[in-house]
Tab-separated table of C-alpha atoms in Angstrom:
chain	number	residue	atom	x	y	z
A	454	MET	CA	71.368	91.116	98.471
A	455	GLY	CA	74.492	90.318	96.263
A	456	LYS	CA	76.565	92.850	98.307
A	457	ILE	CA	75.449	91.188	101.580
A	458	PHE	CA	76.528	87.786	100.305
A	459	GLY	CA	79.864	89.406	99.190
A	460	VAL	CA	80.474	90.793	102.630
A	461	LEU	CA	79.598	87.496	104.360
A	462	PHE	CA	81.920	85.609	102.039
A	463	CYS	CA	84.798	87.954	102.673
A	464	ILE	CA	84.212	87.499	106.540
A	465	LEU	CA	84.065	83.716	106.175
A	466	ILE	CA	87.326	83.689	104.125
A	467	SER	CA	89.053	86.029	106.697
A	468	ASN	CA	88.044	83.699	109.544
A	469	LEU	CA	89.203	80.658	107.694
A	470	VAL	CA	92.650	82.290	106.961
A	471	SER	CA	92.971	83.364	110.595
A	472	SER	CA	91.932	79.964	111.863
A	473	TYR	CA	94.455	78.235	109.551
A	474	ALA	CA	97.323	80.583	110.785
A	475	GLN	CA	96.442	79.821	114.435
A	476	GLN	CA	96.229	76.132	113.762
A	477	ASN	CA	99.558	76.179	111.941
A	478	CYS	CA	101.057	78.087	114.832
A	479	ASN	CA	99.633	75.658	117.536
A	480	SER	CA	100.443	72.462	115.603
A	481	TYR	CA	104.102	73.165	115.014
A	482	ALA	CA	106.266	70.361	116.114
A	483	PHE	CA	109.376	71.411	117.886
A	484	SER	CA	112.536	69.316	117.546
A	485	ARG	CA	112.925	69.247	121.320
A	486	ASN	CA	109.330	67.902	121.580
A	487	THR	CA	108.499	70.918	123.898
A	488	ILE	CA	104.845	71.796	124.301
A	489	TYR	CA	103.765	75.356	124.595
A	490	THR	CA	100.341	76.272	125.895
A	491	THR	CA	100.112	79.496	124.094
A	492	CYS	CA	101.012	80.522	120.575
A	493	VAL	CA	100.481	83.603	118.402
A	494	SER	CA	101.303	84.180	114.796
A	495	LEU	CA	102.684	87.754	114.559
A	496	PRO	CA	101.218	89.880	111.754
A	497	VAL	CA	104.387	90.596	109.747
A	498	LEU	CA	107.805	89.033	108.883
A	499	ASN	CA	106.476	85.449	108.950
A	500	SER	CA	107.092	85.113	112.682
A	501	HIS	CA	105.493	83.257	115.612
A	502	LEU	CA	105.668	83.383	119.390
A	503	HIS	CA	105.159	80.392	121.650
A	504	TRP	CA	105.410	80.334	125.413
A	505	ASN	CA	104.437	78.881	128.836
A	506	TYR	CA	103.828	81.402	131.664
A	507	HIS	CA	104.588	80.334	135.224
A	508	SER	CA	102.829	82.525	137.721
A	509	SER	CA	104.512	80.988	140.745
A	510	ASN	CA	107.800	82.811	139.874
A	511	SER	CA	106.789	85.240	137.126
A	512	THR	CA	108.857	83.502	134.479
A	513	VAL	CA	108.151	82.740	130.866
A	514	ASP	CA	109.627	79.959	128.797
A	515	LEU	CA	109.244	80.976	125.175
A	516	ALA	CA	110.228	80.153	121.607
A	517	PHE	CA	110.419	82.814	118.990
A	518	ARG	CA	110.203	81.343	115.527
A	519	HIS	CA	110.988	83.031	112.150
A	520	ALA	CA	109.899	80.856	109.262
A	521	GLY	CA	111.707	80.631	105.972
A	522	SER	CA	114.866	82.295	107.213
A	523	ASP	CA	117.809	82.720	104.910
A	524	THR	CA	121.435	81.694	105.788
A	525	SER	CA	123.566	84.744	106.704
A	526	GLN	CA	120.572	86.327	108.387
A	527	TRP	CA	119.880	87.505	112.017
A	528	VAL	CA	116.487	87.438	113.701
A	529	ALA	CA	115.432	89.100	116.985
A	530	TRP	CA	112.537	89.418	119.341
A	531	ALA	CA	112.497	91.915	122.170
A	532	LEU	CA	110.404	93.366	124.995
A	533	ASN	CA	110.453	97.116	125.441
A	534	ILE	CA	109.720	97.670	129.122
A	535	ASN	CA	109.583	101.489	129.197
A	536	GLY	CA	108.693	102.515	125.666
A	537	GLN	CA	107.667	101.338	122.187
A	538	GLY	CA	109.715	100.538	119.132
A	539	MET	CA	113.351	99.798	118.821
A	540	VAL	CA	115.151	102.079	121.216
A	541	GLY	CA	115.060	100.637	124.644
A	542	ALA	CA	114.206	97.087	123.429
A	543	GLN	CA	115.598	94.194	125.365
A	544	ALA	CA	116.306	91.784	122.633
A	545	LEU	CA	117.007	88.074	122.132
A	546	VAL	CA	119.100	87.783	119.043
A	547	ALA	CA	119.975	84.783	116.828
A	548	VAL	CA	122.692	85.257	114.228
A	549	THR	CA	122.880	82.573	111.474
A	550	GLY	CA	126.318	82.211	109.776
A	551	SER	CA	126.860	81.192	106.157
A	552	ASN	CA	127.571	77.557	107.250
A	553	GLY	CA	124.092	77.360	108.939
A	554	SER	CA	125.403	77.529	112.548
A	555	VAL	CA	123.298	79.724	114.960
A	556	GLN	CA	124.569	81.925	117.761
A	557	ALA	CA	122.161	83.083	120.368
A	558	TYR	CA	122.685	86.029	122.805
A	559	THR	CA	120.973	89.045	124.487
A	560	SER	CA	121.297	92.688	123.416
A	561	SER	CA	120.139	95.923	124.982
A	562	VAL	CA	119.240	98.399	122.306
A	563	THR	CA	120.206	101.869	123.239
A	564	GLY	CA	119.934	103.716	119.921
A	565	TYR	CA	119.239	103.428	116.205
A	566	GLN	CA	122.928	102.889	115.347
A	567	THR	CA	123.132	99.671	117.257
A	568	GLY	CA	125.058	96.763	115.954
A	569	LEU	CA	123.122	94.398	118.305
A	570	GLN	CA	126.279	93.783	120.248
A	571	PRO	CA	125.958	91.172	123.102
A	572	SER	CA	125.013	92.772	126.419
A	573	GLN	CA	123.057	92.223	129.566
A	574	LEU	CA	119.317	93.044	129.674
A	575	SER	CA	117.343	94.972	132.274
A	576	PHE	CA	115.765	91.775	133.420
A	577	ASP	CA	117.146	88.171	133.852
A	578	VAL	CA	117.423	85.644	131.108
A	579	PRO	CA	118.614	82.390	132.881
A	580	SER	CA	118.848	80.604	129.565
A	581	ILE	CA	118.955	81.330	125.829
A	582	THR	CA	119.708	79.028	122.855
A	583	ALA	CA	118.900	78.941	119.224
A	584	GLU	CA	118.661	76.503	116.334
A	585	ARG	CA	117.851	76.365	112.632
A	586	VAL	CA	115.417	73.615	111.611
A	587	ARG	CA	114.047	73.172	108.147
A	588	GLY	CA	114.755	76.741	107.222
A	589	ASP	CA	113.181	78.170	110.411
A	590	VAL	CA	115.224	79.970	113.033
A	591	LEU	CA	114.072	79.437	116.590
A	592	ILE	CA	115.185	81.321	119.706
A	593	TYR	CA	114.440	79.525	123.086
A	594	ALA	CA	114.698	81.509	126.248
A	595	THR	CA	113.518	81.733	129.822
A	596	LEU	CA	112.647	85.300	130.986
A	597	VAL	CA	112.141	86.587	134.514
A	598	LEU	CA	109.466	89.201	133.840
A	599	PRO	CA	110.297	92.518	135.299
A	600	SER	CA	108.257	93.766	138.304
A	601	GLY	CA	105.983	90.785	138.032
A	602	GLY	CA	104.208	92.342	135.032
A	603	THR	CA	102.684	90.255	132.272
A	604	ARG	CA	101.777	92.785	129.601
A	605	PHE	CA	104.594	94.490	127.589
A	606	ASN	CA	105.367	96.093	124.291
A	607	GLN	CA	107.149	93.735	121.956
A	608	VAL	CA	109.341	94.225	118.802
A	609	TRP	CA	110.692	91.595	116.369
A	610	GLN	CA	112.965	92.045	113.411
A	611	VAL	CA	114.992	90.337	110.674
A	612	GLY	CA	118.171	91.561	108.916
A	613	PRO	CA	121.273	90.541	106.976
A	614	VAL	CA	124.586	89.331	108.469
A	615	ASN	CA	127.607	91.197	107.153
A	616	ASN	CA	131.047	89.686	107.807
A	617	GLY	CA	129.581	87.795	110.745
A	618	ALA	CA	127.876	90.740	112.342
A	619	PRO	CA	124.282	91.892	112.173
A	620	GLY	CA	123.649	94.468	109.462
A	621	ILE	CA	120.938	97.228	109.180
A	622	HIS	CA	117.549	95.686	108.522
A	623	GLY	CA	115.248	96.652	105.708
A	624	LEU	CA	112.903	99.678	105.989
A	625	GLY	CA	109.950	98.144	104.170
A	626	ALA	CA	106.369	98.226	105.471
A	627	ASP	CA	106.799	94.875	107.206
A	628	ASN	CA	109.976	95.936	109.002
A	629	ARG	CA	108.381	99.174	110.147
A	630	ASN	CA	105.240	97.449	111.425
A	631	SER	CA	106.947	94.691	113.439
A	632	LEU	CA	105.928	95.954	116.904
A	633	GLY	CA	102.950	95.706	119.165
A	634	SER	CA	102.095	94.276	122.620
A	635	VAL	CA	101.788	90.886	124.299
A	636	ASP	CA	100.088	89.740	127.466
A	637	PHE	CA	101.648	86.469	128.779
A	638	ILE	CA	98.641	85.619	130.844
A	639	SER	CA	95.675	86.181	128.464
A	640	GLY	CA	97.629	85.558	125.223
A	641	GLU	CA	96.389	88.732	123.717
A	642	THR	CA	98.561	90.645	121.232
A	643	GLY	CA	98.121	94.138	119.904
A	644	ALA	CA	99.044	95.924	116.734
A	645	GLY	CA	101.755	98.515	116.409
A	646	GLY	CA	101.959	101.278	119.044
A	647	SER	CA	101.161	105.021	118.803
A	648	ILE	CA	104.794	105.995	118.436
A	649	GLY	CA	105.193	103.821	115.304
A	650	GLY	CA	101.849	104.877	114.053
A	651	SER	CA	102.480	108.592	114.534
A	652	ARG	CA	105.768	108.389	112.780
A	653	GLN	CA	104.272	106.560	109.946
A	654	ARG	CA	101.578	109.264	109.614
A	655	ARG	CA	104.332	111.885	109.506
A	656	ARG	CA	106.186	109.891	106.957
A	657	ASN	CA	102.958	109.663	104.734
A	658	THR	CA	102.339	113.356	105.236
A	659	HIS	CA	105.827	114.233	104.208
A	660	GLY	CA	105.548	111.980	101.154
A	661	VAL	CA	102.227	113.393	100.016
A	662	LEU	CA	103.199	117.096	100.502
A	663	ASN	CA	106.417	116.681	98.540
A	664	ALA	CA	104.781	114.482	95.741
A	665	VAL	CA	102.118	117.226	95.282
A	666	SER	CA	104.540	120.227	95.481
A	667	TRP	CA	107.689	119.114	93.679
A	668	GLY	CA	106.226	116.288	91.752
A	669	VAL	CA	103.133	117.711	90.348
A	670	LEU	CA	102.631	121.480	90.871
A	671	MET	CA	106.023	122.416	89.725
A	672	PRO	CA	105.757	120.698	86.315
A	673	MET	CA	102.275	122.095	85.895
A	674	GLY	CA	103.646	125.618	86.590
A	675	ALA	CA	106.377	125.178	83.993
A	676	MET	CA	103.807	124.032	81.485
A	677	ALA	CA	101.737	127.012	82.105
A	678	ALA	CA	104.631	129.366	81.357
A	679	ARG	CA	105.745	127.611	78.287
A	680	TYR	CA	102.398	126.817	76.543
A	681	LEU	CA	99.921	129.485	77.659
A	682	LYS	CA	101.963	132.577	76.660
A	683	VAL	CA	101.752	131.454	72.894
A	684	PHE	CA	98.072	132.490	72.972
A	685	SER	CA	97.676	136.214	72.737
A	686	VAL	CA	94.447	136.171	74.974
A	687	ALA	CA	96.481	134.533	77.671
A	688	ASN	CA	98.916	137.419	77.935
A	689	PRO	CA	99.668	138.406	80.798
A	690	ALA	CA	97.349	135.905	82.573
A	691	TRP	CA	99.975	133.084	81.853
A	692	PHE	CA	102.503	134.898	84.082
A	693	TYR	CA	100.164	135.159	87.060
A	694	ILE	CA	99.060	131.507	86.663
A	695	HIS	CA	102.706	130.435	86.405
A	696	ALA	CA	103.721	132.522	89.392
A	697	ALA	CA	100.767	131.400	91.559
A	698	THR	CA	101.322	127.750	90.722
A	699	GLN	CA	105.048	127.843	91.427
A	700	THR	CA	104.554	129.879	94.683
A	701	SER	CA	101.873	127.387	95.866
A	702	ALA	CA	104.226	124.574	95.050
A	703	TYR	CA	107.108	126.256	97.032
A	704	ILE	CA	104.799	126.766	100.127
A	705	VAL	CA	103.561	123.212	100.115
A	706	GLY	CA	107.222	122.138	99.581
A	707	VAL	CA	108.391	124.118	102.612
A	708	ALA	CA	105.702	122.203	104.639
A	709	GLY	CA	107.031	118.946	103.239
A	710	TRP	CA	110.639	120.051	104.079
A	711	ALA	CA	109.693	120.803	107.668
A	712	THR	CA	108.002	117.395	108.162
A	713	GLY	CA	111.247	115.890	106.739
A	714	LEU	CA	113.346	117.731	109.292
A	715	LYS	CA	111.143	116.594	112.078
A	716	LEU	CA	111.315	113.017	110.830
A	717	GLY	CA	115.060	113.254	110.712
A	718	SER	CA	115.254	114.560	114.263
A	719	ASP	CA	113.040	111.821	115.583
A	720	SER	CA	114.966	109.115	113.708
A	721	ALA	CA	118.574	109.747	114.763
A	722	GLY	CA	120.957	107.179	113.097
A	723	ILE	CA	118.555	106.498	110.137
A	724	THR	CA	119.614	108.455	107.116
A	725	HIS	CA	118.387	108.065	103.569
A	726	GLN	CA	121.401	109.709	102.035
A	727	SER	CA	120.351	110.200	98.385
A	728	HIS	CA	116.747	111.258	99.286
A	729	ARG	CA	118.193	113.742	101.889
A	730	ASN	CA	120.825	115.276	99.550
A	731	ILE	CA	118.496	115.650	96.659
A	732	GLY	CA	115.941	117.213	99.013
A	733	ILE	CA	118.545	119.741	100.188
A	734	ILE	CA	119.418	120.673	96.659
A	735	LEU	CA	115.782	120.950	95.645
A	736	PHE	CA	115.002	123.283	98.465
A	737	SER	CA	118.080	125.433	97.707
A	738	PHE	CA	117.193	125.713	93.988
A	739	ALA	CA	113.586	126.438	94.674
A	740	THR	CA	114.598	129.274	97.169
A	741	LEU	CA	116.859	130.706	94.454
A	742	GLN	CA	113.963	130.685	92.013
A	743	VAL	CA	111.803	132.654	94.468
A	744	PHE	CA	114.486	135.322	94.716
A	745	ALA	CA	114.885	135.225	90.981
A	746	LEU	CA	111.161	136.189	90.679
A	747	LEU	CA	111.886	139.227	92.798
A	748	LEU	CA	114.919	140.203	90.739
A	749	ARG	CA	113.214	139.641	87.357
A	750	PRO	CA	114.513	142.286	84.784
A	751	LYS	CA	112.030	143.952	82.379
A	752	PRO	CA	111.765	142.417	78.952
A	753	ASP	CA	113.803	145.152	77.287
A	754	ASN	CA	116.565	145.052	79.896
A	755	LYS	CA	120.022	143.914	78.542
A	756	TYR	CA	120.313	141.375	81.380
A	757	ARG	CA	116.939	139.768	80.570
A	758	PHE	CA	118.623	137.223	78.263
A	759	TYR	CA	120.941	135.944	80.977
A	760	TRP	CA	118.148	135.877	83.489
A	761	ASN	CA	116.170	133.802	81.230
A	762	ILE	CA	118.923	131.228	80.945
A	763	TYR	CA	119.346	131.100	84.656
A	764	HIS	CA	115.580	130.907	85.359
A	765	HIS	CA	114.887	128.184	82.808
A	766	SER	CA	117.936	126.141	83.618
A	767	LEU	CA	117.173	126.175	87.281
A	768	GLY	CA	113.392	125.502	86.683
A	769	TYR	CA	114.036	122.401	84.440
A	770	SER	CA	116.714	121.059	87.029
A	771	ILE	CA	114.143	121.330	89.767
A	772	ILE	CA	111.541	119.484	87.860
A	773	ILE	CA	113.941	116.582	86.905
A	774	LEU	CA	115.298	116.351	90.517
A	775	SER	CA	111.794	116.548	91.894
A	776	ILE	CA	110.601	113.502	89.914
A	777	ILE	CA	113.721	111.517	90.864
A	778	ASN	CA	113.194	112.383	94.534
A	779	VAL	CA	109.583	111.477	94.541
A	780	TYR	CA	110.467	108.010	93.377
A	781	GLU	CA	113.320	107.803	96.013
A	782	GLY	CA	110.696	108.665	98.614
A	783	LEU	CA	108.215	106.078	97.359
A	784	ASP	CA	110.884	103.394	97.577
A	785	ILE	CA	111.581	104.450	101.190
A	786	LEU	CA	107.920	104.567	102.136
A	787	ASP	CA	107.240	101.274	100.314
A	788	PRO	CA	103.495	101.850	100.045
A	789	GLU	CA	101.101	99.699	98.034
A	790	LYS	CA	102.112	99.513	94.455
A	791	LYS	CA	98.960	101.449	93.381
A	792	TRP	CA	100.493	104.702	94.813
A	793	LYS	CA	103.639	104.485	92.691
A	794	ASN	CA	101.492	103.493	89.702
A	795	ALA	CA	99.197	106.538	90.342
A	796	TYR	CA	102.100	108.964	90.316
A	797	THR	CA	103.608	107.322	87.277
A	798	GLY	CA	100.113	107.718	85.548
A	799	ILE	CA	100.103	111.385	86.453
A	800	LEU	CA	103.564	111.910	84.945
A	801	ILE	CA	102.540	110.067	81.808
A	802	ALA	CA	99.377	112.161	81.535
A	803	LEU	CA	101.509	115.393	81.855
A	804	GLY	CA	103.965	114.028	79.369
A	805	VAL	CA	101.222	113.327	76.759
A	806	ILE	CA	99.734	116.761	77.349
A	807	THR	CA	103.328	118.341	76.996
A	808	VAL	CA	103.835	116.566	73.611
A	809	ILE	CA	100.419	117.725	72.334
A	810	LEU	CA	100.910	121.422	73.537
A	811	GLU	CA	104.539	121.400	72.221
A	812	ALA	CA	103.307	120.432	68.704
A	813	LEU	CA	100.492	122.934	68.967
A	814	THR	CA	102.944	125.607	70.133
A	815	TRP	CA	105.332	125.131	67.172
A	816	PHE	CA	102.323	125.038	64.800
A	817	ILE	CA	101.119	128.412	66.121
A	818	VAL	CA	104.618	129.933	66.037
A	819	LEU	CA	105.467	128.819	62.562
A	820	LYS	CA	102.039	129.879	61.303
A	821	ARG	CA	102.542	133.350	62.730
A	822	LYS	CA	106.050	133.718	61.247
A	823	LYS	CA	104.550	132.690	57.793
A	824	GLU	CA	101.728	135.321	58.221
A	825	ASP	CA	104.145	137.950	59.328
A	826	LYS	CA	106.322	137.260	56.183
A	827	VAL	CA	103.323	137.603	53.945
A	828	THR	CA	102.239	140.783	55.749
A	829	HIS	CA	105.831	142.198	55.505
A	830	ALA	CA	106.084	141.303	51.913
A	831	GLY	CA	102.707	142.921	51.205
A	832	ALA	CA	103.688	146.039	52.978
A	833	ASN	CA	107.001	146.266	50.959
A	834	GLY	CA	105.137	145.765	47.701
A	835	HIS	CA	102.564	148.403	48.595
A	836	ALA	CA	105.247	150.806	49.315
């Protein structure tokens, strides 16, 4: 019974929040005293869309409102007639200067490296203006809807202004999810499209694969090699455990590398330089380690000493770079805070286990040396 009341309470709260947002949207008082018959509060980036649809000539008078806008910031709202997402978007742009003045214009987005330069759209925009009121930036425009259609994919975005020109917008979760659909007759809006969702799934897959391979399995494999071989009963099992763990990490890492390459090819113009460079170094180092395993000299070989230095140095470098790059990836993905906390918790747990095993290893090694000295001294005395 308690669970049922809890569910009903959550539904009630959700409805109240939704109703409040819609009421706030509809009750907004425009400085021009314009009345819009339809209004929707968009799900992210604190944005709202107001409009009047005129069926007689297939035009829409609309106002896009971004609440709580900073100075030196640009905002944009767009229709994507033939696709979803940023590329192909036909945008209405407002750029706020440091002095608070607002410039409005249209921009056709042809690629990810766009600077949102002024350009004509694929449909007519007879009028476009913008203003800043009480911290909100508003774009007013009249659109002649293409082909008499009423339902389109929409995109909206916010970014910084650098030296008077629009700069690259953020890549946080809200920025990535600022797309959907809008129907100017029914007033219905939809969530992000399949392209954005598919890409987000690939990003998540890429992140999980690499976090598991480089960020968890690699350190565990190194721990197996260092701490299991001190136990006589674990010889040579420690080597096979170490090799199997590192090989599994490499295979999973290759899958993560492949998804990263696919993401890069699908996102031309978007480059996370540090994450990309560290990933290339990691993959190269790990591949060298695989070849090193095949070229491993026997314990009594004169080159074994140098091979050990090479193998250990490369291995610890991979672990350090792996951890750094997992955090780089988490910053890019910008998931819920619990995921970064979970990975941090795993590292702390591995660190605690490492300290305990390191102390135990030294205890065992020193004890054996002491016993060997006693045995050796006894043997000399007996002789």
